[in-house]
Short mmCIF file of C-alpha atoms in Angstrom, two decimals:
data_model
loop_
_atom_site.label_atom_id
_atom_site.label_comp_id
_atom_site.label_asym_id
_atom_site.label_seq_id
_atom_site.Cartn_x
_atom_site.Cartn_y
_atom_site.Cartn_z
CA UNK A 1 92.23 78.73 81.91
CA UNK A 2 94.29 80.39 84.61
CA UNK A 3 94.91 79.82 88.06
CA UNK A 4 95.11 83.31 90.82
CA UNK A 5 98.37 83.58 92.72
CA UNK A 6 99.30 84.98 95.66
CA UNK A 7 102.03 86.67 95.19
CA UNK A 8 102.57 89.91 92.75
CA UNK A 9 105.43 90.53 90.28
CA UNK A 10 106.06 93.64 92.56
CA UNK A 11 106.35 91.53 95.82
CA UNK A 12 108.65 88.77 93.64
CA UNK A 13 110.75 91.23 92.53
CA UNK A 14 111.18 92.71 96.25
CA UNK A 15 111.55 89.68 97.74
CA UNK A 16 114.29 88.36 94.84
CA UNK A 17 116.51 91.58 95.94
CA UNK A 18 116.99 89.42 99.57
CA UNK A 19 116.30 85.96 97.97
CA UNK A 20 117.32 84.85 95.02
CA UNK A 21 115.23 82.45 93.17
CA UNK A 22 114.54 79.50 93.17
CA UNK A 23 112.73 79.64 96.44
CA UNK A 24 109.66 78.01 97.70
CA UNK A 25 107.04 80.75 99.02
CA UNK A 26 104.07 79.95 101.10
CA UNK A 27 101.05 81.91 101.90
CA UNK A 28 100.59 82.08 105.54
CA UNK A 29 97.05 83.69 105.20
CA UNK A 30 95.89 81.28 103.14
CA UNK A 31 97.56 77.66 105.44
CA UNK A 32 95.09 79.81 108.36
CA UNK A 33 92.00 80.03 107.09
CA UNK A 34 92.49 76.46 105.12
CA UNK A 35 92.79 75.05 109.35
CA UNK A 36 89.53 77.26 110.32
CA UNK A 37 87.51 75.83 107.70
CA UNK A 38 88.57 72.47 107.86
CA UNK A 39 87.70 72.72 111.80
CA UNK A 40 84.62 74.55 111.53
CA UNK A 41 83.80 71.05 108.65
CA UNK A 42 84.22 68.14 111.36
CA UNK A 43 82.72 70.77 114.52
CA UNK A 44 79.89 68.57 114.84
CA UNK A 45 82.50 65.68 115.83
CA UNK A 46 83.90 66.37 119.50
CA UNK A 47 86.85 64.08 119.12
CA UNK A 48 87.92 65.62 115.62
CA UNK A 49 91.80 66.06 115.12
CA UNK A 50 93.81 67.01 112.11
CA UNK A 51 97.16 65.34 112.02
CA UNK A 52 99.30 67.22 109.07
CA UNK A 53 101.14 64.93 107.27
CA UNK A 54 105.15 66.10 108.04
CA UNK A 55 106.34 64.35 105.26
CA UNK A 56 104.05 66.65 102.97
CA UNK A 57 105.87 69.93 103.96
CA UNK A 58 108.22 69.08 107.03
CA UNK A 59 108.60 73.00 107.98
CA UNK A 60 108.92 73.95 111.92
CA UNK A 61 107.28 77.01 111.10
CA UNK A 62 104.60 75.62 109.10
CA UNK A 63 104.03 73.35 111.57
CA UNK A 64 103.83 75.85 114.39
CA UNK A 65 101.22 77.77 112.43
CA UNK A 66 98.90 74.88 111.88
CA UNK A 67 99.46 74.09 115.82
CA UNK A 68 97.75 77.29 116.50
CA UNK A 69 94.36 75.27 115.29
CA UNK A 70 94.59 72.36 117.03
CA UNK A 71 96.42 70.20 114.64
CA UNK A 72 99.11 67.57 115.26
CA UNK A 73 101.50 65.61 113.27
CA UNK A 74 101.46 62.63 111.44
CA UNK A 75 105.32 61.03 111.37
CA UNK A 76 106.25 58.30 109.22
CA UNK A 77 110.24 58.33 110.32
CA UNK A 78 112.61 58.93 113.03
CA UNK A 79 113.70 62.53 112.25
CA UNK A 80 109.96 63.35 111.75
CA UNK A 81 109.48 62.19 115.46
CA UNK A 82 112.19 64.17 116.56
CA UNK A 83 111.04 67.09 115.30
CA UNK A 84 108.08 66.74 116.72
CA UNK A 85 109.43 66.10 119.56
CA UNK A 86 111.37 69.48 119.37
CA UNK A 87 108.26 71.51 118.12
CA UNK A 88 106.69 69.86 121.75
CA UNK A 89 103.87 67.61 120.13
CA UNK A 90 103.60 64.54 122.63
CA UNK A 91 101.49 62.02 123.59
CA UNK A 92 98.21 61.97 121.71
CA UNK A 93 99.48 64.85 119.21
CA UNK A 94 101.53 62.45 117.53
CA UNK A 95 100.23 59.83 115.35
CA UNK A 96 103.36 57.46 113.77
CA UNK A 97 102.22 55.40 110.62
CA UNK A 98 104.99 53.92 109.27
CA UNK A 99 105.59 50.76 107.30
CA UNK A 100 108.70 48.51 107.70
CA UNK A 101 109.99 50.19 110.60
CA UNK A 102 113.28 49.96 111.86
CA UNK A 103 112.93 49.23 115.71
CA UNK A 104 114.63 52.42 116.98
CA UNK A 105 111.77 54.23 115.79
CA UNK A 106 109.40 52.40 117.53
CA UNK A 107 111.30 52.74 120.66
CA UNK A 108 111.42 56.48 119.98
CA UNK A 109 107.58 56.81 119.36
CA UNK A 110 106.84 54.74 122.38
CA UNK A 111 108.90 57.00 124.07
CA UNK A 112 106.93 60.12 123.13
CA UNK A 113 103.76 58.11 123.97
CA UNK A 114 102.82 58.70 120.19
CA UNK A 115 99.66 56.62 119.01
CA UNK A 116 101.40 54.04 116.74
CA UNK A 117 99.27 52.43 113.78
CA UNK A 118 100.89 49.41 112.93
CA UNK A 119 101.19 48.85 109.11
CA UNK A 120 101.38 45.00 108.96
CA UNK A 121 99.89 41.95 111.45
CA UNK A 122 103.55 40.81 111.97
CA UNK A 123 104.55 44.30 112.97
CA UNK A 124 102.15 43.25 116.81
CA UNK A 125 104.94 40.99 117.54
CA UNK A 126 107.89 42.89 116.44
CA UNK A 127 106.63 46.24 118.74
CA UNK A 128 106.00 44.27 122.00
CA UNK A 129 110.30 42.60 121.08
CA UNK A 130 111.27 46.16 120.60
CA UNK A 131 109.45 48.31 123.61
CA UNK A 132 108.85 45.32 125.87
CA UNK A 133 104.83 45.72 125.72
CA UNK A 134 101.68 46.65 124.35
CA UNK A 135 100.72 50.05 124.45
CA UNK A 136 96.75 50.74 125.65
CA UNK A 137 96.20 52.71 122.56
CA UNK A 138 97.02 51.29 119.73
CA UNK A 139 95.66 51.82 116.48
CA UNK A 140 96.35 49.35 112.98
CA UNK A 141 95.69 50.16 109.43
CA UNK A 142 93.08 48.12 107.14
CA UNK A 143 93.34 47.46 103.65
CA UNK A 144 90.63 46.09 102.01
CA UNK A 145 92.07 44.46 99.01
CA UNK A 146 90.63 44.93 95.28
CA UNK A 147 90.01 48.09 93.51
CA UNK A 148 88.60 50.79 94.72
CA UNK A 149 86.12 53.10 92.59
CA UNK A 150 83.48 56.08 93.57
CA UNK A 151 81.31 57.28 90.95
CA UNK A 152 83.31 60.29 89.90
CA UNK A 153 85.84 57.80 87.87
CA UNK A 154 88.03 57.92 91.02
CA UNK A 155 90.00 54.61 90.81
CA UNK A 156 92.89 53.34 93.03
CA UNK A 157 93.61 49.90 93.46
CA UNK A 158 94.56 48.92 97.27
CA UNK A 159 95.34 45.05 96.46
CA UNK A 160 98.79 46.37 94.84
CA UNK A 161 99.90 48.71 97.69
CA UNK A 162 102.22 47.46 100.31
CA UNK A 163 100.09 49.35 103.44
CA UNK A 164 97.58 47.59 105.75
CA UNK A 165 96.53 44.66 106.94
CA UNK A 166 93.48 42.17 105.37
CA UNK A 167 90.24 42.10 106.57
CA UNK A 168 91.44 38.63 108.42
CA UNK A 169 94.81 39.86 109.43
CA UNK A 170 92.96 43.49 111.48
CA UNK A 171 90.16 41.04 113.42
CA UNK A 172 93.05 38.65 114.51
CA UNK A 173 94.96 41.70 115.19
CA UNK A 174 92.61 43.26 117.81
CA UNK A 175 91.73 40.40 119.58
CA UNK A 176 95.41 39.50 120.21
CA UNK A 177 96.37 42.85 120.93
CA UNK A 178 93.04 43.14 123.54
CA UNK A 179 94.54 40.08 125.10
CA UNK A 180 97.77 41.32 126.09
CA UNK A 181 96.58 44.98 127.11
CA UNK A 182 95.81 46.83 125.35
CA UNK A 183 92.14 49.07 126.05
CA UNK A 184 91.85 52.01 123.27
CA UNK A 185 91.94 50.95 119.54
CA UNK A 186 91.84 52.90 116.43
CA UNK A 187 91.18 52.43 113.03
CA UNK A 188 92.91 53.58 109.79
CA UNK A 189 93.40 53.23 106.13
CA UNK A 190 94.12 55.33 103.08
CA UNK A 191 92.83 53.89 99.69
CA UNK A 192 93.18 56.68 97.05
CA UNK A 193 95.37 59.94 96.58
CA UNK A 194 94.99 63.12 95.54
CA UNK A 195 90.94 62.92 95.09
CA UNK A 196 89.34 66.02 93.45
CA UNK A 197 85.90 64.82 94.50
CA UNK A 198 83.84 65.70 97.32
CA UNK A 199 82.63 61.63 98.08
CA UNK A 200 85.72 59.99 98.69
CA UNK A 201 85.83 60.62 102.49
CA UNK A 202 82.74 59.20 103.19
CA UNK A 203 82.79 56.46 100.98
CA UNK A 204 86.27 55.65 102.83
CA UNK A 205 84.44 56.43 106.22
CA UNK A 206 81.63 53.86 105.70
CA UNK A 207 83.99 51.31 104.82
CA UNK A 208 85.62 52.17 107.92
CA UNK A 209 82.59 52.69 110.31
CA UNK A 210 80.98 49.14 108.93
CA UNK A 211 84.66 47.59 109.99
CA UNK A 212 84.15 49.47 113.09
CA UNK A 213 80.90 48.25 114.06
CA UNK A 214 82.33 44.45 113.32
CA UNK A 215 85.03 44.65 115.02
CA UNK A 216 83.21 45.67 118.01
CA UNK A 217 81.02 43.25 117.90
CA UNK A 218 83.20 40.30 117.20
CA UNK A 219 86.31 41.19 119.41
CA UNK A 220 85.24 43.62 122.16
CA UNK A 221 87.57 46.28 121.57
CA UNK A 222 86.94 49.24 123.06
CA UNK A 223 87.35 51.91 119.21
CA UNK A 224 87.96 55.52 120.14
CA UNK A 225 89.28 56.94 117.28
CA UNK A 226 89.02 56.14 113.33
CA UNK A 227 91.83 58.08 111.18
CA UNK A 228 90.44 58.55 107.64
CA UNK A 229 94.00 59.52 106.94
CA UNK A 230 94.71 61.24 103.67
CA UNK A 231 93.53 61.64 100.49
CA UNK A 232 91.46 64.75 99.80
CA UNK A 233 92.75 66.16 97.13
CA UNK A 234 93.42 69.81 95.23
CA UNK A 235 92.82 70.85 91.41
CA UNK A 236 96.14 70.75 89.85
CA UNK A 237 94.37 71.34 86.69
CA UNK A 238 93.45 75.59 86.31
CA UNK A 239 89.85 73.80 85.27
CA UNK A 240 89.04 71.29 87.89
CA UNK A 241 86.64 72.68 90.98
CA UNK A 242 88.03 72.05 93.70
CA UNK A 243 87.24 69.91 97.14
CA UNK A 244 84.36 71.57 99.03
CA UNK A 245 85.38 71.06 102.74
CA UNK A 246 81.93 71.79 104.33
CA UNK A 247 80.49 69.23 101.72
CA UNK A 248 83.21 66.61 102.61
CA UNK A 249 82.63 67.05 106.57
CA UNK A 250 78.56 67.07 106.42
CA UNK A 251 79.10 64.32 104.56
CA UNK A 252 81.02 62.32 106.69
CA UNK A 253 78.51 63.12 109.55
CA UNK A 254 75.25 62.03 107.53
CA UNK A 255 77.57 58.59 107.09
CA UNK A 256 78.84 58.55 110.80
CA UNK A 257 74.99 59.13 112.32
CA UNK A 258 73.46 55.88 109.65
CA UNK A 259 76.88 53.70 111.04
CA UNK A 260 78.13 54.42 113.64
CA UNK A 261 75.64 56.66 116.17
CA UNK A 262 72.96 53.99 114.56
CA UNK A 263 75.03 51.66 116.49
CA UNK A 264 75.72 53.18 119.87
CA UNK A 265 79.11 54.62 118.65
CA UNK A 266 78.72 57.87 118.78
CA UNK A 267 81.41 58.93 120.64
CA UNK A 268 83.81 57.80 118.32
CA UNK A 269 86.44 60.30 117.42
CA UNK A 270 87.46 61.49 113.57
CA UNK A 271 90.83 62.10 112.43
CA UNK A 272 92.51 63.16 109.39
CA UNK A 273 95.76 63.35 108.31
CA UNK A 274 95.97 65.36 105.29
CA UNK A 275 98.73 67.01 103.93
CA UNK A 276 98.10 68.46 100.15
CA UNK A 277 94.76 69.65 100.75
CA UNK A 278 96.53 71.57 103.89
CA UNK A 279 99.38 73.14 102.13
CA UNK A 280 98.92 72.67 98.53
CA UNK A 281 97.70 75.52 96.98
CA UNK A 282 99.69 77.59 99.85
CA UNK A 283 102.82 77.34 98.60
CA UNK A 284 104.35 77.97 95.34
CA UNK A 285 107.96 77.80 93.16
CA UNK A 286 109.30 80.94 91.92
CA UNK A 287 111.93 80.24 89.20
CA UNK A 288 113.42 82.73 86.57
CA UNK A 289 113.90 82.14 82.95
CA UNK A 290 117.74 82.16 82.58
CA UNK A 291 117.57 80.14 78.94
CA UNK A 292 115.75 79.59 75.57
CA UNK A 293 116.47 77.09 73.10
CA UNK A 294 115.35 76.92 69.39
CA UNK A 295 115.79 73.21 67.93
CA UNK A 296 113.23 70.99 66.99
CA UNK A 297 110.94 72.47 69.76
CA UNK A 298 111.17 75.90 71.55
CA UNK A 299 112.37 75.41 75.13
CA UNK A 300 112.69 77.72 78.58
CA UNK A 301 115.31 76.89 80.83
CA UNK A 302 114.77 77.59 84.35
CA UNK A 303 117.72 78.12 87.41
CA UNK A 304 115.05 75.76 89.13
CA UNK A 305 115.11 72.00 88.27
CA UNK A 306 113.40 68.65 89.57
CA UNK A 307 115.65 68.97 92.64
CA UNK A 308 113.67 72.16 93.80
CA UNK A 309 110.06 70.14 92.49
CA UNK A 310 110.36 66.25 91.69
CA UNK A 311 106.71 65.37 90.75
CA UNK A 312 106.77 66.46 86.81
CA UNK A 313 109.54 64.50 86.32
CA UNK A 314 108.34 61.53 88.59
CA UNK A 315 105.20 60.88 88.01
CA UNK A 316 104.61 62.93 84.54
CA UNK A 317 102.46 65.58 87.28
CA UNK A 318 100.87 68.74 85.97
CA UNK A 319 101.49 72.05 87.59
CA UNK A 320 100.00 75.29 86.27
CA UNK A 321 102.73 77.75 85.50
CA UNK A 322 101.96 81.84 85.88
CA UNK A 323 104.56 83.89 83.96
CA UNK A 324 104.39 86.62 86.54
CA UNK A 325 103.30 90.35 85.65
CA UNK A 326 101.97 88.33 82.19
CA UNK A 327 98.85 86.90 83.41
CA UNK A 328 96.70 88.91 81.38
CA UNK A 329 98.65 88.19 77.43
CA UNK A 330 97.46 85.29 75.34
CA UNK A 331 98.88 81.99 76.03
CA UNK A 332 99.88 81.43 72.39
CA UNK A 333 103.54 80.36 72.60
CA UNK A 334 104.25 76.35 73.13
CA UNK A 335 107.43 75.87 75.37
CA UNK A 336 108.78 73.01 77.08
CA UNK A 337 109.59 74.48 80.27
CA UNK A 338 113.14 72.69 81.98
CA UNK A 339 115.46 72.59 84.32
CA UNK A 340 119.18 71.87 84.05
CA UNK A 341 119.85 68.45 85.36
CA UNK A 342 121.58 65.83 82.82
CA UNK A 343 118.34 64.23 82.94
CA UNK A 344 115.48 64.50 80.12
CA UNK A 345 112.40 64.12 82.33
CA UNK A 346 113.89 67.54 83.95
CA UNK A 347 110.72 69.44 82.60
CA UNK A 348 107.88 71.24 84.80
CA UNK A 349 106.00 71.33 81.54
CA UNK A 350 106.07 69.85 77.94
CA UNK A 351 103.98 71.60 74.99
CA UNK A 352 102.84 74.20 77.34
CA UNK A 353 100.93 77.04 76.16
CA UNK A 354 102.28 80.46 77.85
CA UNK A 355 102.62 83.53 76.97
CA UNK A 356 106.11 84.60 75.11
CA UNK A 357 108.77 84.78 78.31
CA UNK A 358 111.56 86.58 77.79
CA UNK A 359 114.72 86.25 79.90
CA UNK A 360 114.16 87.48 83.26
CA UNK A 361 111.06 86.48 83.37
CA UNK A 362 109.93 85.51 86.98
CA UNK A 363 107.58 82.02 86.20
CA UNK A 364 105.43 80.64 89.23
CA UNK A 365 104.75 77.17 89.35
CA UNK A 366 101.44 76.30 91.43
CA UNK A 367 100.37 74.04 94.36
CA UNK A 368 104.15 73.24 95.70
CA UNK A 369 103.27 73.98 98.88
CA UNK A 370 103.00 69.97 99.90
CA UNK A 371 105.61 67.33 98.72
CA UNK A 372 107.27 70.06 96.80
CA UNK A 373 110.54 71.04 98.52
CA UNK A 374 110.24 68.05 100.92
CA UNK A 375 111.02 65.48 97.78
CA UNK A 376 113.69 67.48 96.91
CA UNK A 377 117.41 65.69 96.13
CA UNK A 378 120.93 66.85 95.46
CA UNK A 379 121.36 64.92 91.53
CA UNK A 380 124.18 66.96 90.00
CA UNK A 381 125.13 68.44 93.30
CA UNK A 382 122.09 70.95 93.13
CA UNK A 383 121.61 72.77 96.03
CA UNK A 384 117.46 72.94 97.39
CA UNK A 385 116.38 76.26 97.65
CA UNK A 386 115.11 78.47 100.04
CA UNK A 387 111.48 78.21 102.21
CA UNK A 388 109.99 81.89 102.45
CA UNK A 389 106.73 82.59 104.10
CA UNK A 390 104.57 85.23 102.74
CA UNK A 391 103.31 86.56 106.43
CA UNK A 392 99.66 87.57 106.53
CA UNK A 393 100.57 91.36 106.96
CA UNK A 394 102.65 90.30 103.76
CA UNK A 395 106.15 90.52 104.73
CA UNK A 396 108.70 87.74 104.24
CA UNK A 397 110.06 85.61 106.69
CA UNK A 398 112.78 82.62 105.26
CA UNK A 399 111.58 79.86 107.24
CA UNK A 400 114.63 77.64 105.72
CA UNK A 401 118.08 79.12 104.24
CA UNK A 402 119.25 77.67 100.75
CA UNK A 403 121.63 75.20 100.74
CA UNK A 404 125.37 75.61 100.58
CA UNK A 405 128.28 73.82 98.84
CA UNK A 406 129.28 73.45 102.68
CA UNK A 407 125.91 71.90 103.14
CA UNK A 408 126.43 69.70 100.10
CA UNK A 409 130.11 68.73 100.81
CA UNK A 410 129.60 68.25 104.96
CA UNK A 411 129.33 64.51 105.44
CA UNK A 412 132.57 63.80 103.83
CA UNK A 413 135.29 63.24 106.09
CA UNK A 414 137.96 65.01 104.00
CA UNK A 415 138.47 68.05 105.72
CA UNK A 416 141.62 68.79 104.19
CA UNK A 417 140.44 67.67 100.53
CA UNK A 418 137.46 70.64 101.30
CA UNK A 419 139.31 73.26 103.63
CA UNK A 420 138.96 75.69 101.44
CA UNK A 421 135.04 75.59 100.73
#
C-alpha cells in the first residue's frame, strides 16, 4: 500500500536548491481545508471552538493560518503562553492545561485571562496562593479511572496516567471553587490518543455530558463549556481509513441532544483541542539518502536522524516512507532506514519494504506535520532543521531557519572559548 504526497520530486528538488534537506514541509492547502471541515462538523454547536494543541506543531505561522478559522490555542507551558501572547490570542482564545505547574505560569495565564483547567484537586489551592483568587471561569479535568475500551479494540487505560482529577476529587472541586467565586465552569478530559476510529469522541462526550448533568445537579455550577480535548486520530498505517470528521461531529450531536439538550443544557458549548488530526498529514520530512550499508542487513542512512523526528525511535512509531520520483517501482528491497546518532533506536524504519534507493535519493517520511519537529533535541550536537510551508499557490515560504552551531553553542558563557564560531 502507498500513501499520496504532496509534494513532487520536481518541487523537492527546487526547493533543496534554497533548502537543504532535512527540512520539515507543510502543506498550507491542506492545514485550510482540514479547519473548514472540522468547522463545518461541530456547525450545529454555536459555542464550538477548536483550540490547536501548540505543543503539537508550535509554528507562529501555522498558528496564524489556523487563526484565520476561528481557532485558538491550547498551552501547556510558559513559552507557549507567551507566544500566544505575541501571536495576540487573549482571554477566552487561550485555554492552559497543564499539569504540575510551576506558579509563574499560572500568574502568566491569569494574566492573559486564559481559561485555566486545573490538572489536580490540590492545584484549587495552589492557584488562589499564586494569583490571589479564583477566577469566574474556571474549568478542571476528569479522569475516570480504569480502562477505557470502544468497540473498535481502542484501549487506553486512564487509572495509570498522571492527568485529572477522580470522580470524588471534580464534585468536591466545583462546589469549593463555586464557593469562593467562581460562576462559569468547564469540563475536560482526554482518555485515549491517536484514535483511528470514528466513536471515540462521542463515547468520551457521553462520559462527559452524564458528568455534566451530575454535576449540575449536585453542585449548582453554572457549565458553559465541555473540552473533549484531544484524541482523534490519523492513519499512520498506508492501509488504515482514516477519521471521518462529519461522522465524528454528527455524532457528537446525536449524543449531546439524548444528554445534554434532554436535560435543559443545550447551550452548552464544545471544544476541542486537537493537534495531530490538525496538522498531521500536513506536514512531512524530506531527508536524502547520503549512506548504504551491507552487513548482516542492508541499511540507508539518512542526513536526517531522531533529532529532526523522535517518535520511531521513542515509541517504536510507524511512518510511511515515499522514495520520491519512485512511487510507482515495486517495493521489493528490505532496508532499515537510519539516521546517524550513536544511538541504535536511530531508525525511521526497520525491515522496510521500498523500492531500491540509490544515493541521492530524496525519501519523504509521512504525517510529521504534528509532534514532529516540535520533539526535536540536540543529542550529538545535531542541529533541527528547517520549517518550510508549501503555500497554496505552491511556493515556499521557511517559516523557521535551521539551526546553527551559533544556535547550538549560545547559552554558554564562554565567549572567548567560541569567538570564532
Amino acid at each position: 500500500m502507498s500513501k499520496k504526497t504532496f509534494v513532487s520530486l520536481d518541487q523537492i528538488k527546487e526547493i533543496s536548491k534554497t533548502y537543504p534537506t532535512p527540512f520539515h514541509l507543510y502543506d498550507e492547502a491542506g492545514i485550510r481545508e482540514n479547519a473548514v471541515k472540522l468547522n463545518k462538523a461541530f456547525a450545529w454547536n454555536k459555542g464550538f471552538k477548536e483550540y490547536f494543541a501548540i505543543k503539537a506543531t508550535p509554528n507562529p505561522f501555522i498558528l496564524n493560518i489556523l487563526k484565520d478559522y476561528n481557532c485558538g490555542v491550547d498551552c501547556s507551558s510558559l513559552t507557549e503562553l507567551m507566544m500566544a501572547e505575541a501571536l495576540d490570542f487573549e482571554g477566552s482564545d487561550i485555554m492552559f492545561s497543564s499539569n504540575t505547574t510551576p506558579p509563574e505560569e499560572f500568574e502568566f495565564a491569569d494574566r492573559l485571562n486564559a481559561i485555566i483547567n486545573l490538572d489536580d484537586f490540590t492545584h484549587l489551592d495552589f492557584l488562589e496562593k499564586t494569583i490571589g483568587k479564583i477566577p469566574e471561569t474556571i474549568s478542571c479535568r476528569f479522569n475516570p479511572g480504569g480502562l477505557f475500551k470502544i468497540s473498535t479494540s481502542i484501549m487506553d487505560n486512564p487509572g495509570d496516567a498522571k492527568y485529572g482529577m477522580t470522580k470524588e476529587q471534580i464534585f468536591e472541586a466545583f462546589k469549593i471553587l463555586k464557593a469562593k467565586g467562581a460562576k462559569k465552569f468547564g469540563i475536560h478530559a482526554f482518555l485515549a490518543s491517536n484514535t483511528v476510529s470514528n466513536e471515540y469522541y462521542s463515547t468520551l462526550a457521553k462520559i462527559l455530558f452524564d458528568l455534566a448533568v451530575e454535576l449540575r445537579d449536585e453542585t449548582g455550577a453554572d457549565i458553559k463549556f465541555i473540552n473533549l480535548s484531544g484524541g482523534i486520530g490519523i492513519p499512520y498505517l498506508p492501509d488504515v481509513e482514516p477519521n471521518d470528521i462529519s461522522v465524528i461531529g454528527e455524532n457528537v450531536r446525536k449524543v449531546y441532544e439524548e444528554v445534554l439538550t434532554a436535560n435543559g443544557m443545550g447551550d452548552v458549548a464544545i471544544f476541542a483541542e486537537l493537534g495531530r488530526f490538525m496538522l498531521g498529514p500536513y506536514g512531512c520530512l524530506v531527508t536524502q539518502a547520503v549512506h548504504e550499508k551491507h552487513t548482516y542487513k542492508e541499511y540507508i542512512g539518512c542526513d536526517a536522524s531522531a533529532v529532526n523526528l523522535m517518535r520511531p525511535a521513542m515509541y517504536g512509531a510507524y511512518h510511511h516512507i515515499t522514495v520520491a520520483g519512485k512511487e510507482n517501482e515495486t517495493c521489493d528491497h528490505k532496508y532499515d532506514v537510519t539516521g546517524s546518532l550513536c544511538e541504535n533506536n536511530d531508525k525511521f524504519a526497520i525491515d522496510r519494504m521500498l523500492p531500491k534507493i540509490d544515493m541521492g535519493d530524496y525519501l519523504i517520511i509521512h504525517d510529521t506535520g504534528a509532534h514532529g519537529f516540535s520533539m526535536g533535541y540536540n543529542y550529538n550536537g545535531k542541529l533541527k532543521s528547517s520549517e518550510l510551508l508549501l503555500k497554496a499557490d505552491k511556493s515556499v515560504q521557511m517559516i523557521r531557519r535551521a539551526e546553527t552551531p551559533t544556535d547550538y553553542f549560545a547559552t554558554f558563557d564562554f565567549t572567548d572559548i567560541f569567538k570564532n564560531i
